Amino acid sequence: MAQVAHQGAQHYLGLYENREAAQSAVLEFREQHPSTRLRKLDSVRRNHVRCYDEDTLMAQRAPITDVIESGVKQLIKISTASGRSLRCSVDHAILTPEGWAKAGELAVGDAVMVAATAPRPSERLVPPSLRRGIGVWTSMQRERLIADTDRCHLCGEAYPREALALDHVVPVAENLRAALDETNLAPACQDCHTRKSATEQKLARRGGKIAVAKPDPIVSVAPDAEEMTYDLSVEGPWHNFLANGVVVHNSYNEESGRYRELEPVFYIPGEDRKLVQRGRPGKYEFVDGTPEQHAALGKTMEDSYRQSYAAYRELLADGVAREVARATLPVGLFSTMYATCNARSLMHFLGLRTQHEQATVPSFPQREIEMVAEKMETEWARLMPLTYAAFNANGRVAP
């Protein structure tokens, strides 16, 4: 069943065989009855965005793997003390000093993580553990390479062995290959060795700035326009990106009735859906229903959907929060989500949620989830035919 709100009224568009057909009817209606909503955003797929290591908060680059149209949503505008502003839906996740939070849960005084810079930390060219090892080896050569009385190669003065140290003529930080070359070692008095070591610290790289994320207090949260929204899917390991200077999560998972008004798109079983359960618990089968049963089911479900959605809309009009009003809606309401998985996880899912003659372990899923699994399996077989063939050859059991 498809229904659409336009200029304060509900327009019933009829019954459809599947969700896609119902959505097409809604889109066609909206094209014929345009509004002032913004609906277009140029694709940025295959480009890169700035993302952040969530452990160190240092900036990185990440490729965009997909752009997902998330539907028309009511937006809010979040402004920060540094002058940044972000327009987003209330269910979009934003990085805060305490972790991820929904935009609709943030308030004035909270902080969000924004793009910033910090002084570049000193970067020694020789790791401390390696430098200590070189020092131990150098000390072991001291008795052999320094005479009882020897001269400092820097000042030329004579000193007893106890007052001399072995110095790397070519500094270790300048040429690591010469660190264990005894021809690069020469006696040096303590004063000269100390001064030379201090000057060698200048070889460590310092200065400049690095890009990091830092907290920025929120100064205002205000309602904004209603527009078509989009989500980016960003390649891992850090699934975030920078939007108008604010660190946000790369995509949503499932649409939330807590933050947006749910669309009236409902499920009515097709004629091929077996309706009658026959047999005892634990050992039963489903058989076809009669035409009368299908007709009664369709009418009853449609009436129920109309009544429950009307009640939902009335509660919203009375000012009841979405997260409370949605409790009146039935389980037959369609939802949308965007998820990712690897091939092995998908194999586990298909093994549990499909019936197949090649399956070593039989499964008895509910038909509705099996319909979803069949769509996923068809696409996976197209993308990874060799892996798919191996999965079936292995009795549809994941390795």
Coordinates of C-alpha atoms in Angstrom, one line a residue:
M1 CA 0.0 0.0 0.0
A2 CA 1.3 3.5 -0.9
Q3 CA 0.3 6.8 0.6
V4 CA 1.9 10.2 0.5
A5 CA 1.5 13.5 2.4
H6 CA 1.1 16.6 0.3
Q7 CA 0.1 20.1 1.5
G8 CA -1.3 18.8 4.7
A9 CA -3.4 16.0 3.2
Q10 CA -2.9 12.3 2.8
H11 CA -3.2 10.9 -0.7
Y12 CA -3.9 7.1 -1.0
L13 CA -2.1 5.7 -4.1
G14 CA -3.3 2.1 -4.0
L15 CA -2.0 -1.4 -3.4
Y16 CA 1.3 -2.6 -5.0
E17 CA 3.0 -6.0 -5.2
N18 CA 6.2 -4.9 -3.6
R19 CA 8.0 -2.0 -1.9
E20 CA 9.8 -0.9 -5.1
A21 CA 6.5 -0.4 -6.9
A22 CA 5.0 1.5 -4.0
Q23 CA 8.0 3.8 -3.8
S24 CA 7.9 4.4 -7.6
A25 CA 4.3 5.5 -7.2
V26 CA 5.2 7.9 -4.4
L27 CA 8.1 9.4 -6.5
E28 CA 5.8 9.7 -9.5
F29 CA 3.3 11.6 -7.4
R30 CA 5.9 13.9 -6.0
E31 CA 7.2 14.6 -9.5
Q32 CA 3.7 15.6 -10.6
H33 CA 3.2 17.7 -7.5
P34 CA 6.6 19.4 -6.9
S35 CA 7.5 21.2 -3.7
T36 CA 10.3 23.5 -2.7
R37 CA 12.5 20.8 -1.3
L38 CA 16.0 20.5 -2.6
R39 CA 16.5 17.1 -4.3
K40 CA 19.8 17.1 -6.1
L41 CA 23.3 16.6 -4.9
D42 CA 26.2 15.9 -7.3
S43 CA 27.7 12.5 -6.8
V44 CA 31.2 12.4 -5.2
R45 CA 31.7 8.6 -5.5
R46 CA 35.3 7.6 -6.2
N47 CA 36.6 10.8 -4.7
H48 CA 38.4 11.1 -1.3
V49 CA 37.4 12.7 1.9
R50 CA 39.3 13.6 5.1
C51 CA 38.7 11.2 7.9
Y52 CA 40.1 10.8 11.4
D53 CA 41.8 8.0 13.3
E54 CA 39.4 7.7 16.2
D55 CA 42.2 6.6 18.5
T56 CA 44.7 9.3 17.8
L57 CA 42.3 11.9 16.3
M58 CA 44.9 12.6 13.5
A59 CA 43.6 13.2 10.0
Q60 CA 43.8 10.8 7.2
R61 CA 42.4 10.4 3.7
A62 CA 39.7 7.8 2.8
P63 CA 38.0 6.9 -0.5
I64 CA 34.3 7.2 -0.9
T65 CA 32.8 3.8 -1.8
D66 CA 29.2 4.8 -2.3
V67 CA 26.7 7.6 -2.1
I68 CA 23.3 6.6 -0.7
E69 CA 20.1 8.6 -1.1
S70 CA 18.5 8.6 2.3
G71 CA 15.2 10.3 1.5
V72 CA 13.6 13.7 2.3
K73 CA 14.2 14.5 6.0
Q74 CA 13.7 17.4 8.3
L75 CA 17.1 19.0 9.0
I76 CA 18.6 20.8 12.0
K77 CA 21.4 23.3 12.0
I78 CA 24.2 23.0 14.6
S79 CA 26.5 26.0 15.1
T80 CA 29.7 25.9 17.1
A81 CA 31.8 28.5 19.0
S82 CA 34.5 28.6 16.3
G83 CA 31.9 29.6 13.7
R84 CA 31.3 26.2 12.0
S85 CA 27.8 25.1 11.1
L86 CA 26.5 21.8 10.1
R87 CA 23.1 21.0 8.5
C88 CA 22.1 17.4 8.9
S89 CA 19.2 15.1 9.9
V90 CA 18.6 14.4 13.5
D91 CA 19.5 10.8 13.2
H92 CA 23.0 11.4 11.8
A93 CA 25.9 10.5 14.1
I94 CA 28.4 13.1 15.0
L95 CA 31.7 12.5 16.8
T96 CA 32.0 14.1 20.3
P97 CA 34.7 13.9 23.0
E98 CA 32.6 11.1 24.6
G99 CA 32.1 9.1 21.4
W100 CA 29.4 9.0 18.7
A101 CA 26.0 10.7 19.4
K102 CA 22.9 11.4 17.3
A103 CA 22.6 15.0 16.2
G104 CA 19.1 15.2 17.6
E105 CA 20.5 14.3 21.1
L106 CA 23.0 17.2 21.2
A107 CA 22.3 20.5 22.9
V108 CA 23.9 23.8 23.5
G109 CA 27.0 23.4 25.7
D110 CA 27.8 20.0 24.3
A111 CA 30.9 19.7 22.2
V112 CA 31.5 18.1 18.8
M113 CA 34.9 17.2 17.2
V114 CA 36.0 19.6 14.4
A115 CA 39.0 20.0 12.2
A116 CA 41.9 21.7 13.9
T117 CA 45.7 21.7 13.9
A118 CA 48.3 21.0 16.5
P119 CA 52.1 21.4 16.7
R120 CA 54.0 18.6 15.1
P121 CA 55.6 16.4 17.7
S122 CA 59.4 15.8 17.6
E123 CA 60.3 13.0 15.4
R124 CA 63.6 11.4 16.1
L125 CA 65.2 9.7 13.1
V126 CA 66.5 6.8 15.3
P127 CA 64.1 5.0 17.5
P128 CA 65.0 5.0 21.2
S129 CA 65.4 1.2 21.4
L130 CA 67.8 1.2 18.4
R131 CA 69.7 4.1 19.8
R132 CA 70.2 2.2 23.2
G133 CA 71.4 -0.9 21.3
I134 CA 73.9 1.2 19.4
G135 CA 75.1 2.7 22.7
V136 CA 75.7 -0.7 24.2
W137 CA 77.7 -1.9 21.2
T138 CA 79.8 1.4 21.2
S139 CA 80.6 1.0 24.9
M140 CA 81.9 -2.6 24.3
Q141 CA 84.4 -1.2 21.8
R142 CA 85.8 1.4 24.3
E143 CA 88.6 -0.6 25.9
R144 CA 89.9 -1.7 22.5
L145 CA 89.7 1.5 20.6
I146 CA 90.8 4.1 23.3
A147 CA 94.4 4.0 24.5
D148 CA 95.4 4.5 28.1
T149 CA 96.1 8.1 27.2
D150 CA 94.5 9.4 24.1
R151 CA 93.5 12.6 22.4
C152 CA 90.0 14.0 21.8
H153 CA 89.4 14.1 18.1
L154 CA 87.4 17.4 18.5
C155 CA 89.6 19.6 20.7
G156 CA 92.9 17.8 20.3
E157 CA 93.6 17.7 24.1
A158 CA 95.1 14.5 25.7
Y159 CA 93.1 12.7 28.4
P160 CA 93.2 9.4 30.3
R161 CA 90.9 6.7 29.0
E162 CA 88.5 7.2 31.9
A163 CA 87.8 10.8 30.8
L164 CA 87.1 9.9 27.2
A165 CA 84.1 8.4 25.4
L166 CA 83.7 6.9 21.9
D167 CA 82.0 9.4 19.6
H168 CA 80.4 8.8 16.2
V169 CA 82.3 11.1 13.9
V170 CA 79.4 11.0 11.4
P171 CA 76.3 11.3 13.7
V172 CA 74.0 8.3 13.8
A173 CA 71.0 10.4 13.0
E174 CA 72.8 11.5 9.8
N175 CA 74.0 8.1 8.6
L176 CA 72.5 5.1 10.3
R177 CA 74.6 2.7 8.2
A178 CA 77.8 4.0 9.9
A179 CA 76.4 3.5 13.4
L180 CA 78.2 0.1 13.8
D181 CA 81.3 0.9 11.7
E182 CA 84.2 1.1 14.1
T183 CA 86.1 3.3 11.7
N184 CA 83.5 5.9 12.4
L185 CA 84.4 5.9 16.1
A186 CA 86.9 8.3 17.7
P187 CA 87.8 9.4 21.3
A188 CA 86.1 12.5 22.6
C189 CA 86.4 14.3 25.9
Q190 CA 83.2 14.6 28.0
D191 CA 82.7 18.4 27.3
C192 CA 83.1 18.0 23.6
H193 CA 81.0 14.9 23.4
T194 CA 78.2 16.6 25.4
R195 CA 78.2 19.7 23.1
K196 CA 78.3 17.6 19.9
S197 CA 75.4 15.4 21.1
A198 CA 73.3 18.5 21.8
T199 CA 73.8 19.9 18.3
E200 CA 72.9 16.5 16.8
Q201 CA 69.4 16.8 18.4
K202 CA 68.7 19.5 15.7
L203 CA 68.7 16.6 13.2
A204 CA 65.4 15.5 14.7
R205 CA 62.4 16.8 12.7
R206 CA 60.4 19.4 14.5
G207 CA 58.1 22.2 13.8
G208 CA 55.1 22.7 11.6
K209 CA 51.5 21.6 12.1
I210 CA 49.5 18.5 11.8
A211 CA 45.8 18.1 11.2
V212 CA 43.8 16.8 14.1
A213 CA 40.3 16.8 15.5
K214 CA 39.5 18.9 18.6
P215 CA 36.4 19.6 20.7
D216 CA 34.3 22.7 19.7
P217 CA 31.3 23.8 22.0
I218 CA 27.9 24.0 20.4
V219 CA 26.3 27.5 20.7
S220 CA 23.0 26.8 18.9
V221 CA 20.8 24.0 17.6
A222 CA 17.9 25.2 15.4
P223 CA 15.3 23.6 13.0
D224 CA 16.2 24.0 9.4
A225 CA 14.7 23.1 6.0
E226 CA 13.2 19.8 4.8
E227 CA 15.4 18.4 2.0
M228 CA 16.6 15.3 0.2
T229 CA 19.5 13.8 2.2
Y230 CA 22.4 11.7 1.2
D231 CA 24.9 9.5 3.1
L232 CA 28.5 8.6 2.2
S233 CA 29.9 5.2 2.7
V234 CA 33.6 5.6 3.4
E235 CA 36.2 2.9 3.2
G236 CA 37.6 1.7 6.6
P237 CA 39.1 1.3 9.0
W238 CA 37.7 4.7 10.2
H239 CA 34.1 5.1 8.9
N240 CA 33.9 8.9 9.3
F241 CA 34.4 12.0 7.2
L242 CA 34.6 15.8 7.6
A243 CA 31.5 17.7 6.8
N244 CA 31.7 21.5 7.0
G245 CA 34.6 21.1 9.4
V246 CA 32.7 18.7 11.7
V247 CA 33.5 15.0 12.0
V248 CA 30.4 12.9 11.2
H249 CA 29.8 9.2 10.7
N250 CA 29.9 7.8 7.2
S251 CA 26.3 6.4 6.9
Y252 CA 23.2 5.4 8.7
N253 CA 22.2 1.8 9.4
E254 CA 18.4 1.7 9.7
E255 CA 15.9 4.5 9.4
S256 CA 14.8 5.6 12.8
G257 CA 11.1 6.3 13.7
R258 CA 12.5 8.2 16.6
Y259 CA 13.9 11.0 14.5
R260 CA 11.8 11.1 11.3
E261 CA 8.2 10.6 10.3
L262 CA 7.8 7.1 8.8
E263 CA 6.5 6.7 5.3
P264 CA 3.2 4.7 4.9
V265 CA 4.6 1.8 2.8
F266 CA 3.3 -1.6 4.1
Y267 CA 3.7 -5.3 3.3
I268 CA 0.8 -7.3 1.9
P269 CA 1.7 -10.9 1.0
G270 CA 1.5 -11.9 -2.7
E271 CA -0.6 -14.7 -4.0
D272 CA 2.5 -17.0 -4.0
R273 CA 2.8 -16.7 -0.2
K274 CA 1.8 -20.0 1.5
L275 CA -0.7 -19.1 4.2
V276 CA -1.7 -22.2 6.1
Q277 CA 0.6 -24.0 8.6
R278 CA 0.0 -27.7 8.8
G279 CA 1.5 -30.2 11.2
R280 CA 2.6 -30.3 14.8
P281 CA 5.0 -27.8 16.4
G282 CA 8.6 -28.5 15.4
K283 CA 7.5 -30.5 12.4
Y284 CA 5.2 -28.5 10.2
E285 CA 4.9 -27.2 6.7
F286 CA 3.1 -24.3 5.0
V287 CA 0.6 -24.9 2.2
D288 CA -1.2 -22.7 -0.2
G289 CA -4.2 -20.7 1.0
T290 CA -7.5 -20.5 -0.8
P291 CA -8.4 -17.4 -2.9
E292 CA -10.9 -16.5 -0.1
Q293 CA -8.1 -16.6 2.5
H294 CA -5.9 -14.4 0.4
A295 CA -8.7 -11.9 -0.2
A296 CA -9.6 -11.8 3.5
L297 CA -6.0 -11.4 4.5
G298 CA -5.4 -8.5 2.0
K299 CA -8.5 -6.6 3.1
T300 CA -7.9 -7.1 6.8
M301 CA -4.2 -6.0 6.5
E302 CA -5.1 -3.0 4.4
D303 CA -7.8 -1.9 6.9
S304 CA -5.5 -2.3 9.8
Y305 CA -2.7 -0.4 8.1
R306 CA -5.0 2.5 7.2
Q307 CA -6.3 2.7 10.8
S308 CA -2.9 2.4 12.5
Y309 CA -1.2 5.0 10.2
A310 CA -4.1 7.4 10.7
A311 CA -3.7 7.0 14.4
Y312 CA 0.0 7.6 14.1
R313 CA -0.5 10.8 12.1
E314 CA -3.1 12.0 14.6
L315 CA -0.7 11.6 17.5
L316 CA 2.0 13.5 15.7
A317 CA -0.4 16.3 14.9
D318 CA -1.3 16.4 18.6
G319 CA 2.4 16.9 19.5
V320 CA 3.2 13.4 20.6
A321 CA 6.9 12.6 20.1
R322 CA 7.7 10.4 17.1
E323 CA 9.4 7.8 19.3
V324 CA 6.1 7.3 21.2
A325 CA 3.7 7.6 18.3
R326 CA 5.5 5.0 16.3
A327 CA 4.3 2.3 18.8
T328 CA 0.9 2.3 17.0
L329 CA 2.4 1.1 13.8
P330 CA 2.3 -2.6 12.8
V331 CA 5.2 -4.9 12.0
G332 CA 4.1 -4.8 8.4
L333 CA 5.6 -1.4 7.9
F334 CA 8.6 -1.5 5.6
S335 CA 11.9 -0.2 6.8
T336 CA 15.1 0.7 5.0
M337 CA 18.7 0.1 5.9
Y338 CA 22.2 0.1 4.5
A339 CA 24.6 -2.6 5.7
T340 CA 28.0 -4.0 4.8
C341 CA 29.4 -7.5 5.1
N342 CA 32.2 -9.7 3.8
A343 CA 31.6 -12.8 1.7
R344 CA 32.0 -15.2 4.6
S345 CA 29.4 -13.4 6.7
L346 CA 27.0 -13.4 3.7
M347 CA 27.5 -17.1 3.4
H348 CA 26.5 -17.6 7.0
F349 CA 23.4 -15.5 6.5
L350 CA 22.4 -17.3 3.3
G351 CA 22.9 -20.7 5.0
L352 CA 20.5 -19.7 7.7
R353 CA 17.9 -17.8 5.8
T354 CA 17.4 -19.7 2.5
Q355 CA 16.2 -23.2 1.6
H356 CA 18.3 -24.8 -1.1
E357 CA 18.7 -28.3 -2.5
Q358 CA 22.5 -28.2 -2.2
A359 CA 22.4 -27.3 1.5
T360 CA 24.1 -29.8 3.8
V361 CA 22.3 -28.4 6.8
P362 CA 18.6 -27.7 6.1
S363 CA 17.1 -24.4 7.1
F364 CA 13.5 -23.3 7.6
P365 CA 13.4 -19.5 7.4
Q366 CA 10.3 -17.4 7.4
R367 CA 9.5 -16.6 3.8
E368 CA 9.8 -12.8 4.2
I369 CA 13.4 -12.9 5.3
E370 CA 14.1 -15.6 2.7
M371 CA 12.9 -13.1 0.0
V372 CA 15.4 -10.6 1.2
A373 CA 18.2 -13.3 1.2
E374 CA 17.3 -14.4 -2.3
K375 CA 17.8 -10.8 -3.6
M376 CA 21.2 -10.6 -1.8
E377 CA 22.2 -14.0 -3.2
T378 CA 21.4 -13.0 -6.8
E379 CA 23.6 -9.9 -6.5
W380 CA 26.4 -11.8 -4.8
A381 CA 26.4 -14.5 -7.5
R382 CA 26.8 -11.8 -10.1
L383 CA 29.6 -10.1 -8.3
M384 CA 31.6 -13.1 -7.1
P385 CA 30.7 -16.1 -9.3
L386 CA 33.7 -18.3 -8.4
T387 CA 33.2 -17.8 -4.6
Y388 CA 29.5 -18.4 -5.0
A389 CA 30.1 -21.6 -6.9
A390 CA 32.5 -22.8 -4.2
F391 CA 29.9 -22.0 -1.6
N392 CA 27.3 -24.2 -3.3
A393 CA 29.9 -27.0 -3.9
N394 CA 30.7 -26.9 -0.2
G395 CA 27.1 -27.7 0.8
R396 CA 26.3 -24.0 1.3
V397 CA 28.5 -23.9 4.4
A398 CA 30.9 -21.1 5.0
P399 CA 34.6 -22.0 5.3

